[in-house]
Short mmCIF file of C-alpha atoms in Angstrom, two decimals:
data_model
loop_
_atom_site.label_atom_id
_atom_site.label_comp_id
_atom_site.label_asym_id
_atom_site.label_seq_id
_atom_site.Cartn_x
_atom_site.Cartn_y
_atom_site.Cartn_z
CA UNK A 1 -0.08 -0.09 -0.20
CA UNK A 2 0.94 3.82 -0.46
CA UNK A 3 2.31 5.20 2.79
CA UNK A 4 1.27 8.89 1.78
CA UNK A 5 -2.15 8.31 0.49
CA UNK A 6 -5.54 8.70 1.55
CA UNK A 7 -8.88 8.24 0.16
CA UNK A 8 -9.53 12.15 -0.06
CA UNK A 9 -6.10 13.38 -0.77
CA UNK A 10 -5.61 16.37 -3.31
CA UNK A 11 -2.66 18.17 -4.90
CA UNK A 12 -1.45 20.86 -7.11
CA UNK A 13 1.31 20.48 -9.87
CA UNK A 14 4.01 20.99 -7.15
CA UNK A 15 2.97 18.60 -4.53
CA UNK A 16 2.10 14.74 -4.12
CA UNK A 17 1.07 12.96 -7.51
CA UNK A 18 0.97 16.18 -9.12
CA UNK A 19 4.68 16.79 -8.98
CA UNK A 20 5.19 13.44 -10.68
CA UNK A 21 3.80 14.98 -13.80
CA UNK A 22 6.54 17.48 -13.62
CA UNK A 23 9.10 14.75 -13.59
CA UNK A 24 7.45 13.13 -16.52
CA UNK A 25 7.65 16.51 -18.49
CA UNK A 26 11.04 17.21 -17.60
CA UNK A 27 12.01 13.67 -19.37
CA UNK A 28 10.22 14.60 -22.20
CA UNK A 29 12.12 17.92 -22.44
CA UNK A 30 15.30 16.41 -21.95
CA UNK A 31 14.60 14.09 -24.69
CA UNK A 32 13.33 16.78 -27.10
CA UNK A 33 16.75 18.71 -26.93
CA UNK A 34 18.61 15.39 -27.32
CA UNK A 35 20.91 15.17 -30.53
CA UNK A 36 18.51 12.46 -31.96
CA UNK A 37 15.29 12.60 -30.07
CA UNK A 38 12.52 9.83 -30.29
CA UNK A 39 9.57 12.22 -29.52
CA UNK A 40 9.42 16.41 -29.80
CA UNK A 41 7.33 17.85 -27.06
CA UNK A 42 8.22 21.82 -27.62
CA UNK A 43 6.02 22.75 -24.50
CA UNK A 44 7.63 20.15 -21.92
CA UNK A 45 10.40 22.78 -20.93
CA UNK A 46 7.77 25.76 -20.70
CA UNK A 47 5.63 23.57 -18.35
CA UNK A 48 8.51 22.42 -16.19
CA UNK A 49 10.42 25.81 -15.57
CA UNK A 50 7.40 27.30 -13.79
CA UNK A 51 6.48 24.59 -11.52
CA UNK A 52 8.08 24.99 -8.50
CA UNK A 53 9.00 21.32 -7.76
CA UNK A 54 12.89 22.03 -7.37
CA UNK A 55 14.21 18.70 -7.79
CA UNK A 56 12.72 18.00 -11.12
CA UNK A 57 13.50 21.11 -12.85
CA UNK A 58 17.14 19.84 -12.35
CA UNK A 59 16.35 17.14 -14.90
CA UNK A 60 16.43 20.03 -17.38
CA UNK A 61 20.41 20.34 -16.50
CA UNK A 62 22.30 18.60 -19.37
CA UNK A 63 25.30 18.08 -16.81
CA UNK A 64 22.96 16.26 -14.26
CA UNK A 65 23.92 12.77 -15.17
CA UNK A 66 27.52 13.38 -15.22
CA UNK A 67 27.40 14.95 -11.74
CA UNK A 68 25.18 11.55 -10.62
CA UNK A 69 27.71 9.26 -12.20
CA UNK A 70 30.67 10.51 -10.39
CA UNK A 71 28.82 9.84 -7.09
CA UNK A 72 26.98 6.64 -8.05
CA UNK A 73 27.22 5.20 -11.51
CA UNK A 74 24.64 2.77 -11.03
CA UNK A 75 22.20 5.56 -10.05
CA UNK A 76 23.02 7.50 -13.13
CA UNK A 77 22.10 4.56 -15.25
CA UNK A 78 18.89 4.30 -13.66
CA UNK A 79 18.37 8.27 -14.74
CA UNK A 80 19.52 7.52 -18.11
CA UNK A 81 16.94 4.59 -18.27
CA UNK A 82 14.14 6.78 -16.66
CA UNK A 83 14.61 9.44 -19.43
CA UNK A 84 14.55 6.67 -22.03
CA UNK A 85 11.62 4.92 -20.81
CA UNK A 86 9.67 7.99 -20.64
CA UNK A 87 10.65 8.73 -24.31
CA UNK A 88 9.66 5.17 -25.44
CA UNK A 89 6.22 5.40 -23.64
CA UNK A 90 5.57 8.65 -25.11
CA UNK A 91 6.52 7.44 -28.59
CA UNK A 92 4.17 4.43 -28.13
CA UNK A 93 1.25 6.09 -26.92
CA UNK A 94 1.66 8.74 -29.62
CA UNK A 95 1.47 6.16 -32.14
CA UNK A 96 -1.69 4.63 -30.49
CA UNK A 97 -3.45 8.17 -30.99
CA UNK A 98 -2.30 8.31 -34.63
CA UNK A 99 -3.65 4.94 -35.47
CA UNK A 100 -7.11 5.80 -33.40
CA UNK A 101 -7.63 8.57 -35.64
CA UNK A 102 -6.70 7.21 -38.83
CA UNK A 103 -9.44 4.80 -38.06
CA UNK A 104 -11.81 7.23 -37.90
CA UNK A 105 -12.19 8.21 -34.02
CA UNK A 106 -12.54 11.61 -33.23
CA UNK A 107 -13.17 11.65 -29.54
CA UNK A 108 -10.10 11.33 -27.28
CA UNK A 109 -10.22 11.09 -23.55
CA UNK A 110 -6.76 11.50 -21.50
CA UNK A 111 -7.29 10.36 -18.05
CA UNK A 112 -5.26 12.20 -15.25
CA UNK A 113 -3.68 14.19 -18.16
CA UNK A 114 -1.09 16.09 -15.98
CA UNK A 115 1.35 18.10 -18.02
CA UNK A 116 0.45 15.97 -21.27
CA UNK A 117 0.55 18.26 -24.16
CA UNK A 118 -0.87 15.97 -26.85
CA UNK A 119 -3.89 18.19 -27.47
CA UNK A 120 -1.35 20.84 -28.42
CA UNK A 121 1.55 19.02 -30.41
CA UNK A 122 -0.08 16.17 -32.35
CA UNK A 123 -1.50 16.59 -35.78
CA UNK A 124 -5.06 16.06 -35.06
CA UNK A 125 -7.76 15.67 -38.05
CA UNK A 126 -10.49 18.12 -38.19
CA UNK A 127 -13.42 17.35 -35.91
CA UNK A 128 -11.36 15.93 -33.08
CA UNK A 129 -12.16 16.76 -29.33
CA UNK A 130 -9.69 16.14 -26.80
CA UNK A 131 -11.01 15.91 -23.29
CA UNK A 132 -8.55 16.14 -20.37
CA UNK A 133 -9.44 14.95 -16.83
CA UNK A 134 -7.44 15.95 -13.67
CA UNK A 135 -7.31 17.61 -10.60
CA UNK A 136 -8.55 21.45 -11.12
CA UNK A 137 -5.24 23.18 -9.93
CA UNK A 138 -3.21 20.84 -12.21
CA UNK A 139 -5.18 21.46 -15.39
CA UNK A 140 -5.30 25.27 -14.71
CA UNK A 141 -1.63 25.41 -14.39
CA UNK A 142 -1.19 23.91 -17.58
CA UNK A 143 -3.49 26.06 -19.43
CA UNK A 144 -2.51 29.35 -18.04
CA UNK A 145 1.39 28.57 -18.54
CA UNK A 146 0.64 27.68 -22.22
CA UNK A 147 -1.72 30.46 -22.88
CA UNK A 148 0.75 32.99 -21.50
CA UNK A 149 3.14 31.67 -24.02
CA UNK A 150 0.55 32.16 -26.78
CA UNK A 151 0.38 28.12 -27.22
CA UNK A 152 -3.16 26.99 -28.57
CA UNK A 153 -4.36 23.53 -28.73
CA UNK A 154 -4.24 21.47 -32.40
CA UNK A 155 -7.69 20.09 -31.62
CA UNK A 156 -10.90 21.25 -29.66
CA UNK A 157 -9.81 20.76 -25.94
CA UNK A 158 -12.16 20.52 -23.18
CA UNK A 159 -11.20 20.14 -19.62
CA UNK A 160 -12.96 18.06 -16.97
CA UNK A 161 -11.37 19.47 -13.44
CA UNK A 162 -12.44 16.58 -11.38
CA UNK A 163 -10.71 13.72 -9.31
CA UNK A 164 -11.04 10.34 -10.88
CA UNK A 165 -12.29 8.86 -7.48
CA UNK A 166 -15.18 11.18 -7.89
CA UNK A 167 -18.10 10.94 -10.43
CA UNK A 168 -16.04 11.74 -13.45
CA UNK A 169 -18.32 10.08 -15.68
CA UNK A 170 -20.93 12.47 -15.32
CA UNK A 171 -18.65 15.41 -15.44
CA UNK A 172 -17.21 14.08 -18.80
CA UNK A 173 -20.86 13.83 -20.28
CA UNK A 174 -21.50 17.29 -18.90
CA UNK A 175 -18.53 18.62 -20.77
CA UNK A 176 -20.07 17.33 -23.93
CA UNK A 177 -18.84 13.59 -24.28
CA UNK A 178 -20.80 11.35 -26.53
CA UNK A 179 -20.87 7.80 -25.02
CA UNK A 180 -22.72 6.59 -28.40
CA UNK A 181 -19.41 7.72 -30.37
CA UNK A 182 -16.16 5.53 -30.38
CA UNK A 183 -13.63 7.08 -27.85
CA UNK A 184 -9.69 6.60 -27.75
CA UNK A 185 -9.10 6.42 -24.11
CA UNK A 186 -5.39 6.77 -22.42
CA UNK A 187 -4.53 5.84 -18.87
CA UNK A 188 -0.70 6.63 -18.92
CA UNK A 189 1.24 7.13 -15.42
CA UNK A 190 -2.11 6.33 -13.61
CA UNK A 191 -2.63 3.09 -12.46
CA UNK A 192 0.30 3.15 -9.98
CA UNK A 193 -1.30 5.72 -8.18
CA UNK A 194 -4.63 3.83 -7.67
CA UNK A 195 -5.43 0.88 -5.27
CA UNK A 196 -6.36 -2.21 -6.84
CA UNK A 197 -10.26 -1.90 -6.49
CA UNK A 198 -9.69 1.63 -7.84
CA UNK A 199 -8.06 0.41 -10.80
CA UNK A 200 -10.88 -2.18 -11.49
CA UNK A 201 -13.65 0.57 -10.96
CA UNK A 202 -11.94 2.85 -13.45
CA UNK A 203 -11.84 0.40 -16.18
CA UNK A 204 -15.55 -0.59 -15.17
CA UNK A 205 -16.35 3.18 -15.85
CA UNK A 206 -14.45 3.45 -18.90
CA UNK A 207 -16.19 0.15 -20.41
CA UNK A 208 -19.58 1.44 -19.57
CA UNK A 209 -18.73 4.65 -21.65
CA UNK A 210 -17.27 2.80 -24.38
CA UNK A 211 -19.24 2.47 -27.80
CA UNK A 212 -17.92 -0.68 -29.97
CA UNK A 213 -14.98 0.14 -31.71
CA UNK A 214 -13.61 2.27 -29.01
CA UNK A 215 -9.90 1.91 -27.84
CA UNK A 216 -8.13 2.11 -24.60
CA UNK A 217 -4.44 2.07 -24.05
CA UNK A 218 -2.75 1.96 -20.26
CA UNK A 219 0.39 1.60 -18.84
CA UNK A 220 0.28 -1.17 -16.23
CA UNK A 221 1.34 -0.46 -12.60
CA UNK A 222 4.77 -2.54 -12.86
CA UNK A 223 7.47 -1.52 -10.13
CA UNK A 224 6.71 -4.57 -7.88
CA UNK A 225 9.98 -4.58 -6.43
CA UNK A 226 11.03 -5.92 -3.05
CA UNK A 227 10.74 -3.49 0.06
CA UNK A 228 14.55 -4.18 0.41
CA UNK A 229 15.47 -3.37 -2.89
CA UNK A 230 13.14 -0.08 -2.98
CA UNK A 231 14.70 0.94 0.38
CA UNK A 232 18.05 0.44 -0.98
CA UNK A 233 17.63 2.55 -4.06
CA UNK A 234 15.65 5.21 -1.98
CA UNK A 235 18.66 5.48 0.27
CA UNK A 236 20.99 6.03 -2.84
CA UNK A 237 18.60 8.51 -4.51
CA UNK A 238 18.63 10.49 -1.15
CA UNK A 239 22.25 10.42 -0.80
CA UNK A 240 22.53 11.97 -4.32
CA UNK A 241 20.09 14.55 -3.61
CA UNK A 242 21.87 15.61 -0.62
CA UNK A 243 25.25 15.65 -2.10
CA UNK A 244 24.06 17.76 -5.00
CA UNK A 245 21.99 20.03 -2.67
CA UNK A 246 18.53 18.88 -4.18
CA UNK A 247 15.40 19.46 -2.15
CA UNK A 248 13.20 16.35 -2.46
CA UNK A 249 9.48 17.10 -1.26
CA UNK A 250 8.41 13.71 -1.89
CA UNK A 251 9.59 10.04 -2.48
CA UNK A 252 7.60 8.59 -5.81
CA UNK A 253 7.65 5.06 -3.98
CA UNK A 254 5.46 6.64 -1.07
CA UNK A 255 2.66 7.58 -3.60
CA UNK A 256 2.51 4.33 -5.40
CA UNK A 257 0.01 1.38 -4.24
CA UNK A 258 2.21 -1.85 -4.18
CA UNK A 259 -1.04 -3.91 -4.39
CA UNK A 260 -0.71 -7.77 -4.76
CA UNK A 261 -4.32 -7.97 -5.49
CA UNK A 262 -4.27 -5.75 -8.65
CA UNK A 263 -5.73 -7.40 -11.76
CA UNK A 264 -3.63 -7.91 -14.93
CA UNK A 265 -4.55 -5.34 -17.38
CA UNK A 266 -4.72 -7.39 -20.42
CA UNK A 267 -6.68 -10.17 -18.55
CA UNK A 268 -9.26 -7.94 -17.34
CA UNK A 269 -9.95 -6.14 -20.46
CA UNK A 270 -10.34 -9.41 -22.39
CA UNK A 271 -12.83 -10.57 -19.60
CA UNK A 272 -14.86 -7.42 -20.02
CA UNK A 273 -15.74 -7.09 -23.77
CA UNK A 274 -12.39 -5.77 -25.00
CA UNK A 275 -9.70 -7.54 -27.31
CA UNK A 276 -6.30 -6.67 -25.71
CA UNK A 277 -2.69 -6.83 -26.48
CA UNK A 278 0.31 -6.26 -24.30
CA UNK A 279 3.62 -5.11 -25.16
CA UNK A 280 6.30 -5.31 -22.07
CA UNK A 281 8.05 -2.08 -22.17
CA UNK A 282 11.30 -3.74 -21.91
CA UNK A 283 10.84 -5.17 -25.27
CA UNK A 284 9.40 -1.71 -26.66
CA UNK A 285 12.77 -0.23 -25.34
CA UNK A 286 15.03 -2.63 -26.97
CA UNK A 287 12.78 -2.40 -30.34
CA UNK A 288 13.66 1.16 -30.29
CA UNK A 289 17.41 0.72 -29.13
CA UNK A 290 16.84 2.54 -25.94
CA UNK A 291 17.43 -0.28 -23.30
CA UNK A 292 20.05 0.85 -20.67
CA UNK A 293 21.24 -1.89 -18.26
CA UNK A 294 19.89 -0.93 -14.65
CA UNK A 295 20.46 -2.79 -11.08
CA UNK A 296 16.72 -4.22 -11.47
CA UNK A 297 16.83 -5.37 -15.19
CA UNK A 298 16.63 -8.63 -14.24
CA UNK A 299 13.52 -8.28 -12.51
CA UNK A 300 10.85 -8.51 -15.07
CA UNK A 301 8.14 -7.57 -12.59
CA UNK A 302 9.43 -4.25 -11.72
CA UNK A 303 8.54 -2.95 -15.42
CA UNK A 304 5.39 -1.96 -16.82
CA UNK A 305 3.50 -3.32 -19.99
CA UNK A 306 1.80 -1.02 -22.63
CA UNK A 307 -1.63 -2.45 -23.10
CA UNK A 308 -3.93 -1.49 -26.07
CA UNK A 309 -7.49 -2.80 -26.48
CA UNK A 310 -10.55 -2.51 -29.00
CA UNK A 311 -14.22 -2.53 -27.64
CA UNK A 312 -15.87 -5.41 -29.15
#
């Protein structure tokens, strides 16, 4: 179970689960600025720079990995692996949306959208509506930051400012969502922050709103490392942060639900009216030549799968 979560906790972009969106955007910004980027997110740096989380903004420093390597080479490899993983994950789900709109889908829902900028940066066909669901303060930060920099959406964008533990289906429909139209759903960087029953409930709600031909893509929770290994890695990260003078406001491991009863996403979908496929993230990283050897590289349970499915 998570040690910092409660049933009614909330956050903005600089605290708790909200701050993890800054980490992910920082990885996208670093990848975009690299010599041979796998993905391009021209808005990620803007969104990270003003977030006020401290430690995650440091990921924009091109010399950070070199500094970390001088302290702990294995942890430097983990940083490099993390950036590569985020690039591969983004690439995979970008392609998912490209395939979805090519099939004729024009209704998109991004769950717990955080600092996702796909509504702004992807090439959406005319008539596409992108719904973003997240905490009110998170959505407000993104919208205000991009508007202040004259960035406008590339599709019709509608925000649904609500916690996913509340009645978000009613709020989504109130925002104009049509349950009779095929939808492409995305649950990226989300399931690990839900308990097992919360994950089941989320998929039940999505299924109830999904017309035949709808699609879903999800990143599984993964990260089932032993308590001993998690503690060892946390201690090493803390030592590096202290040495470099970085302020850590939260340990991500404390936000994640390590729930042994969590359903296997592909199996759940197959049993509830979907046809699902799962791609191990490790295989996708290797396919794209982005795999980095890391201390937990031999532990398959520590890594997620990218699951896609079509509603029957």
